[in-house]
Amino acid sequence: MGLLTGDLPDFPWDTLTPLAERARAYPGGIVDLSVGTPVDPTPELVREALAAAADSPGYPTTHGTPALRQAVVDWFARRRGVRGLDPAAVLPTVGSKELVAFLPSLLGLGAGDVVLHPAAAYPTYDVGARLAGATPEPTDDPAGRLAHGDDVRLVWLNSPGNPDGSVLGVDQLRAVVDAARSSAGPVVVASDECYAELAWDEPWASTGVPSILDPRVTGGDLTGLLAVYSLSKQSNLAGYRASFVVGDPALVARLLEVRKHAGMIVPGPVQAATTAALSDDEHVATQRAVYGRRRRVLRAAFESAGYAVDRSHAGLYLWVRPESGGQDSWATVADLAGLGILVAPGAFYGDAEHVRVALTASDQSIAEAAARLSGA
Ligand SMILES: Cc1ncc(COP(=O)(O)O)c(C=O)c1O
């Protein structure tokens, strides 16, 4: 029997509709902070690179152009402290979401194989395991879980984390890699790092967010390790589907082979645009400053309105709960919808208490949300 959609969780956003309607009815209308879709313009230099590559009659290469793969290698050396990656071990993806959804299948996982993912997590890790017929398992202690059973085949890490903005340090990453390497069976550790350029709190703001490919984590051996990265957030490119995976050369070669057969190819003009975006750090710094300002305004407004902001050290979200505690996340969503502010319940991500507040709204909308909270 084939996979039926009944095996997948309900698409959660549909369940938010009644509360979106309540927020829309607020005088002045809705301030939608429920989704993390960028709203600021795509940088001019990226648009120009896309347009310059618009004449594209032939098939693009699945592996990505040499220029794109070199740009990824250079970016890792410049921005992530990871030198000497092999350009052959870079593979562009059609946005990170498809890779997250299909990695278990591309790795050939199936019944009896366990896929670990963070307890409060982006829902696609779970979905990807289900699509492959494998078993998703939430845990915040993947190293401990790996030590208790040899059924884990894939570990998803997400640092900085969506939804809670937590960051994994070098020691935490290395503990997972060591546990994976000590496991009886083969284990892939894939780290989704798409918010890495958006660190707010120390030490990460100064040191940068460590990658799974950091030599202090890997000891120089990339076997079984993959870093997943996306330009959707750092460069306002969600509409382009510009992202890549990089890591263990043998593993990437296997992924490439399957993706070639399946036609999972990034369009040529998008490859050119991605190359341009990765080669320019200035637009990323500018965008980071914009989010930093919005975050300060929103955080202060929530805190003075009686909410606590937990973790949220990096990334595009505030992880918020009423300071007094104990209230279900849906009730908090309803309270805020009463102010015309729509946020996402932690329940979407496996957490009953918090709500996720996105920083991806215009300055005007953020100011409006802050004003409504201060009147509350
Ligand atoms: C943790 C995480 N991974 C992956 C993605 C997907 O990004 P994209 O498919 O735009 O590259 C998102 C998007 O919100 C995310 O939050």
mmCIF file of C-alpha atoms and ligand atoms in Angstrom:
data_model
loop_
_atom_site.group_PDB
_atom_site.id
_atom_site.type_symbol
_atom_site.label_atom_id
_atom_site.label_comp_id
_atom_site.label_asym_id
_atom_site.label_seq_id
_atom_site.Cartn_x
_atom_site.Cartn_y
_atom_site.Cartn_z
ATOM 1 C CA MET A 1 0.000 0.000 0.000
ATOM 2 C CA GLY A 2 1.283 3.419 -0.897
ATOM 3 C CA LEU A 3 1.602 6.360 1.378
ATOM 4 C CA LEU A 4 -1.665 8.148 2.010
ATOM 5 C CA THR A 5 -1.969 11.694 3.208
ATOM 6 C CA GLY A 6 -3.734 10.225 6.241
ATOM 7 C CA ASP A 7 -0.266 9.188 7.420
ATOM 8 C CA LEU A 8 0.765 12.841 7.553
ATOM 9 C CA PRO A 9 -0.158 15.339 10.255
ATOM 10 C CA ASP A 10 -2.821 17.942 9.393
ATOM 11 C CA PHE A 11 -1.324 21.006 7.773
ATOM 12 C CA PRO A 12 -1.276 23.075 10.969
ATOM 13 C CA TRP A 13 -1.797 26.558 9.540
ATOM 14 C CA ASP A 14 -5.381 25.760 8.525
ATOM 15 C CA THR A 15 -6.298 25.423 12.201
ATOM 16 C CA LEU A 16 -5.225 29.021 12.831
ATOM 17 C CA THR A 17 -7.856 30.470 10.470
ATOM 18 C CA PRO A 18 -10.554 31.279 13.094
ATOM 19 C CA LEU A 19 -8.020 33.188 15.202
ATOM 20 C CA ALA A 20 -6.722 34.988 12.109
ATOM 21 C CA GLU A 21 -10.309 36.104 11.507
ATOM 22 C CA ARG A 22 -10.548 37.376 15.059
ATOM 23 C CA ALA A 23 -7.294 39.337 14.595
ATOM 24 C CA ARG A 24 -8.528 40.708 11.258
ATOM 25 C CA ALA A 25 -11.644 42.091 12.966
ATOM 26 C CA TYR A 26 -9.533 44.323 15.262
ATOM 27 C CA PRO A 27 -9.928 48.041 14.460
ATOM 28 C CA GLY A 28 -6.883 48.823 12.320
ATOM 29 C CA GLY A 29 -6.686 45.245 11.131
ATOM 30 C CA ILE A 30 -4.352 42.327 11.652
ATOM 31 C CA VAL A 31 -0.627 42.422 12.394
ATOM 32 C CA ASP A 32 0.445 39.010 11.195
ATOM 33 C CA LEU A 33 3.495 37.723 13.081
ATOM 34 C CA SER A 34 2.567 34.073 12.624
ATOM 35 C CA VAL A 35 4.810 33.096 9.709
ATOM 36 C CA GLY A 36 8.500 33.621 9.057
ATOM 37 C CA THR A 37 8.253 34.778 5.476
ATOM 38 C CA PRO A 38 10.615 37.674 4.690
ATOM 39 C CA VAL A 39 8.929 40.952 3.667
ATOM 40 C CA ASP A 40 11.888 43.201 2.820
ATOM 41 C CA PRO A 41 13.054 43.573 -0.785
ATOM 42 C CA THR A 42 15.355 41.070 -2.448
ATOM 43 C CA PRO A 43 18.755 42.816 -2.728
ATOM 44 C CA GLU A 44 19.355 44.590 -6.037
ATOM 45 C CA LEU A 45 22.610 42.747 -6.728
ATOM 46 C CA VAL A 46 20.808 39.419 -6.457
ATOM 47 C CA ARG A 47 18.004 40.517 -8.783
ATOM 48 C CA GLU A 48 20.601 41.728 -11.271
ATOM 49 C CA ALA A 49 22.386 38.372 -11.187
ATOM 50 C CA LEU A 50 19.063 36.603 -11.769
ATOM 51 C CA ALA A 51 18.206 38.868 -14.696
ATOM 52 C CA ALA A 52 21.699 38.559 -16.208
ATOM 53 C CA ALA A 53 21.231 34.765 -16.263
ATOM 54 C CA ALA A 54 17.699 34.928 -17.678
ATOM 55 C CA ASP A 55 18.749 33.525 -21.072
ATOM 56 C CA SER A 56 18.807 29.894 -20.008
ATOM 57 C CA PRO A 57 17.811 27.531 -22.839
ATOM 58 C CA GLY A 58 19.741 24.487 -21.648
ATOM 59 C CA TYR A 59 19.297 22.256 -18.608
ATOM 60 C CA PRO A 60 21.100 23.430 -15.499
ATOM 61 C CA THR A 61 23.438 21.042 -13.737
ATOM 62 C CA THR A 62 22.017 19.209 -10.736
ATOM 63 C CA HIS A 63 25.368 19.490 -8.972
ATOM 64 C CA GLY A 64 25.354 23.286 -9.357
ATOM 65 C CA THR A 65 27.771 25.453 -11.298
ATOM 66 C CA PRO A 66 31.437 25.423 -10.221
ATOM 67 C CA ALA A 67 31.003 29.132 -9.365
ATOM 68 C CA LEU A 68 28.116 28.386 -7.008
ATOM 69 C CA ARG A 69 29.904 25.546 -5.281
ATOM 70 C CA GLN A 70 33.046 27.655 -4.849
ATOM 71 C CA ALA A 71 30.927 30.504 -3.448
ATOM 72 C CA VAL A 72 29.562 28.099 -0.819
ATOM 73 C CA VAL A 73 33.077 26.916 0.090
ATOM 74 C CA ASP A 74 34.289 30.535 0.353
ATOM 75 C CA TRP A 75 31.245 31.545 2.425
ATOM 76 C CA PHE A 76 31.875 28.719 4.904
ATOM 77 C CA ALA A 77 35.513 29.806 5.243
ATOM 78 C CA ARG A 78 34.624 33.479 5.618
ATOM 79 C CA ARG A 79 31.467 33.382 7.705
ATOM 80 C CA ARG A 80 31.399 30.035 9.523
ATOM 81 C CA GLY A 81 35.054 29.351 10.339
ATOM 82 C CA VAL A 82 35.067 26.183 8.217
ATOM 83 C CA ARG A 83 37.979 26.073 5.792
ATOM 84 C CA GLY A 84 38.913 23.685 3.021
ATOM 85 C CA LEU A 85 35.516 22.207 2.167
ATOM 86 C CA ASP A 86 35.520 20.246 -1.077
ATOM 87 C CA PRO A 87 33.474 22.057 -3.773
ATOM 88 C CA ALA A 88 32.401 18.611 -5.014
ATOM 89 C CA ALA A 89 30.700 18.089 -1.645
ATOM 90 C CA VAL A 90 28.284 21.001 -2.213
ATOM 91 C CA LEU A 91 24.837 20.370 -3.666
ATOM 92 C CA PRO A 92 22.206 23.054 -4.355
ATOM 93 C CA THR A 93 18.648 22.304 -3.238
ATOM 94 C CA VAL A 94 15.265 23.753 -4.223
ATOM 95 C CA GLY A 95 14.899 25.523 -0.898
ATOM 96 C CA SER A 96 15.874 23.680 2.266
ATOM 97 C CA LYS A 97 12.356 22.489 2.910
ATOM 98 C CA GLU A 98 12.411 19.909 0.128
ATOM 99 C CA LEU A 99 15.719 18.547 1.376
ATOM 100 C CA VAL A 100 14.388 18.336 4.929
ATOM 101 C CA ALA A 101 11.276 16.578 3.630
ATOM 102 C CA PHE A 102 13.155 14.167 1.365
ATOM 103 C CA LEU A 103 16.493 13.498 3.053
ATOM 104 C CA PRO A 104 15.244 10.356 4.831
ATOM 105 C CA SER A 105 13.938 9.052 1.484
ATOM 106 C CA LEU A 106 17.095 10.055 -0.395
ATOM 107 C CA LEU A 107 19.102 8.143 2.230
ATOM 108 C CA GLY A 108 16.917 5.083 1.659
ATOM 109 C CA LEU A 109 15.502 5.045 5.195
ATOM 110 C CA GLY A 110 12.326 3.117 5.862
ATOM 111 C CA ALA A 111 10.417 0.983 8.341
ATOM 112 C CA GLY A 112 12.274 0.440 11.599
ATOM 113 C CA ASP A 113 14.639 3.374 11.068
ATOM 114 C CA VAL A 114 14.402 6.199 13.606
ATOM 115 C CA VAL A 115 14.842 9.867 12.717
ATOM 116 C CA LEU A 116 15.562 12.113 15.700
ATOM 117 C CA HIS A 117 14.630 15.779 15.690
ATOM 118 C CA PRO A 118 14.462 18.527 18.337
ATOM 119 C CA ALA A 119 11.501 18.382 20.728
ATOM 120 C CA ALA A 120 10.262 21.837 19.740
ATOM 121 C CA ALA A 121 10.844 21.732 16.012
ATOM 122 C CA TYR A 122 10.109 22.800 12.481
ATOM 123 C CA PRO A 123 7.421 20.249 11.531
ATOM 124 C CA THR A 124 9.087 19.087 8.291
ATOM 125 C CA TYR A 125 11.627 16.885 10.112
ATOM 126 C CA ASP A 126 8.718 14.749 11.301
ATOM 127 C CA VAL A 127 7.015 14.846 7.899
ATOM 128 C CA GLY A 128 10.216 13.774 6.097
ATOM 129 C CA ALA A 129 10.593 10.731 8.313
ATOM 130 C CA ARG A 130 6.958 9.766 7.711
ATOM 131 C CA LEU A 131 7.267 10.204 3.937
ATOM 132 C CA ALA A 132 10.081 7.637 3.991
ATOM 133 C CA GLY A 133 8.094 5.243 6.199
ATOM 134 C CA ALA A 134 10.635 5.787 8.997
ATOM 135 C CA THR A 135 9.818 6.724 12.603
ATOM 136 C CA PRO A 136 10.194 10.345 13.731
ATOM 137 C CA GLU A 137 11.186 10.795 17.364
ATOM 138 C CA PRO A 138 11.429 14.151 19.155
ATOM 139 C CA THR A 139 14.217 14.535 21.687
ATOM 140 C CA ASP A 140 16.392 17.239 23.168
ATOM 141 C CA ASP A 141 19.017 14.679 24.082
ATOM 142 C CA PRO A 142 20.016 13.036 20.797
ATOM 143 C CA ALA A 143 23.391 11.957 22.197
ATOM 144 C CA GLY A 144 21.670 10.156 25.086
ATOM 145 C CA ARG A 145 19.157 8.546 22.736
ATOM 146 C CA LEU A 146 21.924 7.347 20.405
ATOM 147 C CA ALA A 147 23.584 5.643 23.343
ATOM 148 C CA HIS A 148 20.386 3.697 24.048
ATOM 149 C CA GLY A 149 19.650 1.741 20.893
ATOM 150 C CA ASP A 150 21.094 1.208 17.437
ATOM 151 C CA ASP A 151 17.927 2.013 15.467
ATOM 152 C CA VAL A 152 18.662 5.707 14.842
ATOM 153 C CA ARG A 153 19.765 6.399 11.267
ATOM 154 C CA LEU A 154 19.361 10.162 11.012
ATOM 155 C CA VAL A 155 19.659 12.950 13.579
ATOM 156 C CA TRP A 156 18.327 16.383 12.714
ATOM 157 C CA LEU A 157 19.851 19.256 14.599
ATOM 158 C CA ASN A 158 18.550 22.796 14.120
ATOM 159 C CA SER A 159 20.769 25.579 15.390
ATOM 160 C CA PRO A 160 19.750 28.358 15.675
ATOM 161 C CA GLY A 161 16.444 26.668 16.303
ATOM 162 C CA ASN A 162 13.047 27.334 14.880
ATOM 163 C CA PRO A 163 10.834 27.987 16.839
ATOM 164 C CA ASP A 164 12.720 28.700 20.062
ATOM 165 C CA GLY A 165 15.935 30.439 18.948
ATOM 166 C CA SER A 166 18.175 28.084 20.915
ATOM 167 C CA VAL A 167 21.785 27.712 19.798
ATOM 168 C CA LEU A 168 23.971 24.609 20.123
ATOM 169 C CA GLY A 169 27.569 25.236 21.168
ATOM 170 C CA VAL A 170 30.621 23.345 19.922
ATOM 171 C CA ASP A 171 30.552 20.931 22.876
ATOM 172 C CA GLN A 172 26.898 20.070 22.340
ATOM 173 C CA LEU A 173 27.424 19.503 18.623
ATOM 174 C CA ARG A 174 30.495 17.387 19.257
ATOM 175 C CA ALA A 175 28.650 15.247 21.810
ATOM 176 C CA VAL A 176 26.070 14.353 19.141
ATOM 177 C CA VAL A 177 28.727 13.630 16.516
ATOM 178 C CA ASP A 178 30.686 11.455 18.973
ATOM 179 C CA ALA A 179 27.532 9.556 19.953
ATOM 180 C CA ALA A 180 26.623 9.018 16.289
ATOM 181 C CA ARG A 181 30.093 7.691 15.579
ATOM 182 C CA SER A 182 29.942 5.352 18.573
ATOM 183 C CA SER A 183 26.620 3.911 17.448
ATOM 184 C CA ALA A 184 26.554 0.334 16.191
ATOM 185 C CA GLY A 185 24.809 1.269 12.942
ATOM 186 C CA PRO A 186 25.489 4.043 10.408
ATOM 187 C CA VAL A 187 24.063 7.403 11.525
ATOM 188 C CA VAL A 188 23.842 10.613 9.514
ATOM 189 C CA VAL A 189 23.834 13.883 11.482
ATOM 190 C CA ALA A 190 22.221 16.683 9.474
ATOM 191 C CA SER A 191 22.295 20.184 10.891
ATOM 192 C CA ASP A 192 19.787 22.733 9.619
ATOM 193 C CA GLU A 193 21.552 26.061 10.082
ATOM 194 C CA CYS A 194 19.424 28.493 8.066
ATOM 195 C CA TYR A 195 19.359 31.171 10.812
ATOM 196 C CA ALA A 196 23.128 31.098 11.414
ATOM 197 C CA GLU A 197 23.662 34.696 10.288
ATOM 198 C CA LEU A 198 21.016 36.010 12.695
ATOM 199 C CA ALA A 199 22.625 35.737 16.135
ATOM 200 C CA TRP A 200 21.551 38.298 18.771
ATOM 201 C CA ASP A 201 22.823 37.230 22.172
ATOM 202 C CA GLU A 202 26.352 36.597 23.358
ATOM 203 C CA PRO A 203 28.512 34.658 22.878
ATOM 204 C CA TRP A 204 26.976 33.911 19.482
ATOM 205 C CA ALA A 205 26.724 37.523 18.305
ATOM 206 C CA SER A 206 30.518 37.837 18.646
ATOM 207 C CA THR A 207 31.756 34.314 17.934
ATOM 208 C CA GLY A 208 29.208 33.314 15.335
ATOM 209 C CA VAL A 209 26.971 30.280 15.529
ATOM 210 C CA PRO A 210 29.042 27.098 15.207
ATOM 211 C CA SER A 211 28.389 24.810 12.260
ATOM 212 C CA ILE A 212 28.260 21.032 12.423
ATOM 213 C CA LEU A 213 31.171 21.187 9.945
ATOM 214 C CA ASP A 214 33.315 23.236 12.352
ATOM 215 C CA PRO A 215 36.670 21.440 12.811
ATOM 216 C CA ARG A 216 36.241 21.678 16.611
ATOM 217 C CA VAL A 217 33.129 19.535 16.127
ATOM 218 C CA THR A 218 34.299 17.173 13.406
ATOM 219 C CA GLY A 219 37.935 16.691 14.413
ATOM 220 C CA GLY A 220 38.609 17.058 10.685
ATOM 221 C CA ASP A 221 36.465 14.084 9.686
ATOM 222 C CA LEU A 222 33.208 14.925 7.856
ATOM 223 C CA THR A 223 31.980 11.322 7.603
ATOM 224 C CA GLY A 224 28.228 11.140 8.132
ATOM 225 C CA LEU A 225 27.816 14.912 8.551
ATOM 226 C CA LEU A 226 25.708 17.342 6.523
ATOM 227 C CA ALA A 227 25.087 21.076 6.943
ATOM 228 C CA VAL A 228 21.890 22.414 5.398
ATOM 229 C CA TYR A 229 21.696 26.114 4.595
ATOM 230 C CA SER A 230 19.223 28.460 2.974
ATOM 231 C CA LEU A 231 19.373 32.023 1.697
ATOM 232 C CA SER A 232 15.632 32.490 2.201
ATOM 233 C CA LYS A 233 16.100 34.321 5.484
ATOM 234 C CA GLN A 234 19.504 35.989 5.356
ATOM 235 C CA SER A 235 19.012 37.396 1.843
ATOM 236 C CA ASN A 236 15.212 37.705 1.449
ATOM 237 C CA LEU A 237 15.268 34.954 -1.167
ATOM 238 C CA ALA A 238 12.450 32.675 -0.020
ATOM 239 C CA GLY A 239 10.786 33.182 -3.402
ATOM 240 C CA TYR A 240 13.871 32.018 -5.282
ATOM 241 C CA ARG A 241 14.271 28.672 -3.447
ATOM 242 C CA ALA A 242 18.003 29.215 -2.976
ATOM 243 C CA SER A 243 19.739 26.767 -0.657
ATOM 244 C CA PHE A 244 22.263 23.977 -0.465
ATOM 245 C CA VAL A 245 23.604 21.011 1.485
ATOM 246 C CA VAL A 246 27.305 20.398 2.077
ATOM 247 C CA GLY A 247 29.402 17.964 4.066
ATOM 248 C CA ASP A 248 30.566 14.360 3.770
ATOM 249 C CA PRO A 249 31.742 14.022 0.134
ATOM 250 C CA ALA A 250 30.631 10.382 -0.171
ATOM 251 C CA LEU A 251 27.190 11.144 1.233
ATOM 252 C CA VAL A 252 26.724 14.205 -0.971
ATOM 253 C CA ALA A 253 27.775 12.132 -4.010
ATOM 254 C CA ARG A 254 24.996 9.646 -3.196
ATOM 255 C CA LEU A 255 22.439 12.408 -2.775
ATOM 256 C CA LEU A 256 23.567 13.920 -6.074
ATOM 257 C CA GLU A 257 23.126 10.619 -7.884
ATOM 258 C CA VAL A 258 19.529 10.191 -6.706
ATOM 259 C CA ARG A 259 18.691 13.847 -7.329
ATOM 260 C CA LYS A 260 20.032 13.627 -10.882
ATOM 261 C CA HIS A 261 17.752 10.680 -11.580
ATOM 262 C CA ALA A 262 14.802 12.456 -9.981
ATOM 263 C CA GLY A 263 15.351 15.824 -11.696
ATOM 264 C CA MET A 264 15.675 17.717 -8.408
ATOM 265 C CA ILE A 265 17.505 20.628 -10.022
ATOM 266 C CA VAL A 266 17.862 24.269 -9.034
ATOM 267 C CA PRO A 267 17.068 26.528 -12.038
ATOM 268 C CA GLY A 268 20.150 28.067 -13.691
ATOM 269 C CA PRO A 269 19.217 31.715 -13.053
ATOM 270 C CA VAL A 270 18.616 30.901 -9.376
ATOM 271 C CA GLN A 271 22.035 29.268 -9.208
ATOM 272 C CA ALA A 272 23.528 32.503 -10.548
ATOM 273 C CA ALA A 273 21.528 34.602 -8.082
ATOM 274 C CA THR A 274 22.583 32.336 -5.191
ATOM 275 C CA THR A 275 26.228 32.710 -6.194
ATOM 276 C CA ALA A 276 25.889 36.503 -6.160
ATOM 277 C CA ALA A 277 24.113 36.525 -2.799
ATOM 278 C CA LEU A 278 26.713 34.282 -1.150
ATOM 279 C CA SER A 279 29.521 36.478 -2.419
ATOM 280 C CA ASP A 280 28.227 39.650 -0.736
ATOM 281 C CA ASP A 281 28.181 40.032 3.050
ATOM 282 C CA GLU A 282 27.015 43.640 3.137
ATOM 283 C CA HIS A 283 23.354 43.048 2.321
ATOM 284 C CA VAL A 284 23.239 40.364 5.017
ATOM 285 C CA ALA A 285 24.630 42.765 7.633
ATOM 286 C CA THR A 286 22.103 45.417 6.572
ATOM 287 C CA GLN A 287 19.208 42.987 6.851
ATOM 288 C CA ARG A 288 20.469 41.694 10.203
ATOM 289 C CA ALA A 289 20.456 45.257 11.559
ATOM 290 C CA VAL A 290 16.835 45.676 10.397
ATOM 291 C CA TYR A 291 15.758 42.504 12.209
ATOM 292 C CA GLY A 292 17.801 43.494 15.261
ATOM 293 C CA ARG A 293 15.821 46.740 15.554
ATOM 294 C CA ARG A 294 12.475 45.011 15.104
ATOM 295 C CA ARG A 295 13.448 42.416 17.674
ATOM 296 C CA ARG A 296 14.355 45.057 20.270
ATOM 297 C CA VAL A 297 11.031 46.888 19.797
ATOM 298 C CA LEU A 298 8.958 43.724 19.930
ATOM 299 C CA ARG A 299 10.822 42.130 22.815
ATOM 300 C CA ALA A 300 10.510 45.243 24.979
ATOM 301 C CA ALA A 301 6.798 45.501 24.154
ATOM 302 C CA PHE A 302 6.080 41.871 25.078
ATOM 303 C CA GLU A 303 8.087 42.109 28.285
ATOM 304 C CA SER A 304 6.334 45.269 29.444
ATOM 305 C CA ALA A 305 2.974 43.687 28.641
ATOM 306 C CA GLY A 306 3.647 40.830 31.084
ATOM 307 C CA TYR A 307 5.162 38.228 28.798
ATOM 308 C CA ALA A 308 8.458 36.369 29.181
ATOM 309 C CA VAL A 309 10.743 35.782 26.212
ATOM 310 C CA ASP A 310 12.594 32.474 26.579
ATOM 311 C CA ARG A 311 15.757 31.462 24.660
ATOM 312 C CA SER A 312 15.384 33.384 21.344
ATOM 313 C CA HIS A 313 19.176 33.882 21.270
ATOM 314 C CA ALA A 314 19.246 33.840 17.474
ATOM 315 C CA GLY A 315 16.943 33.523 14.490
ATOM 316 C CA LEU A 316 13.795 35.248 13.366
ATOM 317 C CA TYR A 317 11.410 34.514 16.230
ATOM 318 C CA LEU A 318 10.655 35.397 19.823
ATOM 319 C CA TRP A 319 9.597 32.410 21.924
ATOM 320 C CA VAL A 320 7.034 33.942 24.220
ATOM 321 C CA ARG A 321 4.755 32.914 27.103
ATOM 322 C CA PRO A 322 2.776 34.808 29.733
ATOM 323 C CA GLU A 323 5.172 35.583 32.589
ATOM 324 C CA SER A 324 2.782 34.034 35.090
ATOM 325 C CA GLY A 325 3.080 30.715 33.233
ATOM 326 C CA GLY A 326 0.707 27.791 33.007
ATOM 327 C CA GLN A 327 -1.434 29.013 30.106
ATOM 328 C CA ASP A 328 -1.939 26.821 27.045
ATOM 329 C CA SER A 329 -0.335 28.185 23.866
ATOM 330 C CA TRP A 330 -3.701 28.346 22.049
ATOM 331 C CA ALA A 331 -5.117 30.581 24.821
ATOM 332 C CA THR A 332 -2.165 32.950 24.413
ATOM 333 C CA VAL A 333 -2.718 33.020 20.648
ATOM 334 C CA ALA A 334 -6.359 33.900 21.350
ATOM 335 C CA ASP A 335 -5.383 36.687 23.810
ATOM 336 C CA LEU A 336 -3.063 38.241 21.241
ATOM 337 C CA ALA A 337 -5.591 37.799 18.418
ATOM 338 C CA GLY A 338 -7.869 39.926 20.612
ATOM 339 C CA LEU A 339 -5.302 42.716 20.074
ATOM 340 C CA GLY A 340 -5.236 42.001 16.343
ATOM 341 C CA ILE A 341 -1.817 40.324 16.629
ATOM 342 C CA LEU A 342 -1.567 36.877 15.087
ATOM 343 C CA VAL A 343 1.181 34.540 16.329
ATOM 344 C CA ALA A 344 1.770 30.803 15.999
ATOM 345 C CA PRO A 345 0.954 28.445 18.883
ATOM 346 C CA GLY A 346 3.827 26.389 20.256
ATOM 347 C CA ALA A 347 1.493 23.436 19.729
ATOM 348 C CA PHE A 348 2.460 23.567 16.024
ATOM 349 C CA TYR A 349 6.018 22.770 17.038
ATOM 350 C CA GLY A 350 5.525 20.331 19.890
ATOM 351 C CA ASP A 351 5.373 22.822 22.793
ATOM 352 C CA ALA A 352 2.177 23.468 24.749
ATOM 353 C CA GLU A 353 3.186 26.651 26.551
ATOM 354 C CA HIS A 354 4.911 29.114 24.232
ATOM 355 C CA VAL A 355 3.856 31.064 21.175
ATOM 356 C CA ARG A 356 6.170 31.917 18.297
ATOM 357 C CA VAL A 357 6.346 35.567 17.285
ATOM 358 C CA ALA A 358 8.000 36.273 13.926
ATOM 359 C CA LEU A 359 10.215 39.308 13.333
ATOM 360 C CA THR A 360 9.378 39.174 9.627
ATOM 361 C CA ALA A 361 6.988 42.099 9.393
ATOM 362 C CA SER A 362 7.476 45.667 8.236
ATOM 363 C CA ASP A 363 8.757 48.295 10.685
ATOM 364 C CA GLN A 364 5.283 49.813 10.602
ATOM 365 C CA SER A 365 3.597 46.537 11.549
ATOM 366 C CA ILE A 366 6.111 45.893 14.320
ATOM 367 C CA ALA A 367 5.526 49.406 15.708
ATOM 368 C CA GLU A 368 1.777 48.830 15.527
ATOM 369 C CA ALA A 369 2.084 45.511 17.408
ATOM 370 C CA ALA A 370 4.182 47.228 20.084
ATOM 371 C CA ALA A 371 1.621 50.040 20.441
ATOM 372 C CA ARG A 372 -1.224 47.555 20.844
ATOM 373 C CA LEU A 373 0.719 45.587 23.457
ATOM 374 C CA SER A 374 1.509 48.718 25.440
ATOM 375 C CA GLY A 375 -2.175 49.649 25.457
ATOM 376 C CA ALA A 376 -3.082 46.177 26.690
HETATM 377 C C1 LIG B 1 14.354 25.459 10.523
HETATM 378 C C2 LIG B 1 13.977 25.672 9.114
HETATM 379 N N1 LIG B 1 14.465 24.873 8.174
HETATM 380 C C3 LIG B 1 14.169 25.025 6.890
HETATM 381 C C4 LIG B 1 13.303 26.019 6.471
HETATM 382 C C5 LIG B 1 12.957 26.110 5.015
HETATM 383 O O1 LIG B 1 13.558 27.151 4.367
HETATM 384 P P1 LIG B 1 13.556 27.227 2.791
HETATM 385 O O2 LIG B 1 12.793 26.073 2.252
HETATM 386 O O3 LIG B 1 12.926 28.530 2.459
HETATM 387 O O4 LIG B 1 14.990 27.161 2.389
HETATM 388 C C6 LIG B 1 12.749 26.881 7.411
HETATM 389 C C7 LIG B 1 11.809 27.928 6.988
HETATM 390 O O5 LIG B 1 11.130 28.552 7.740
HETATM 391 C C8 LIG B 1 13.095 26.709 8.759
HETATM 392 O O6 LIG B 1 12.595 27.498 9.706
#
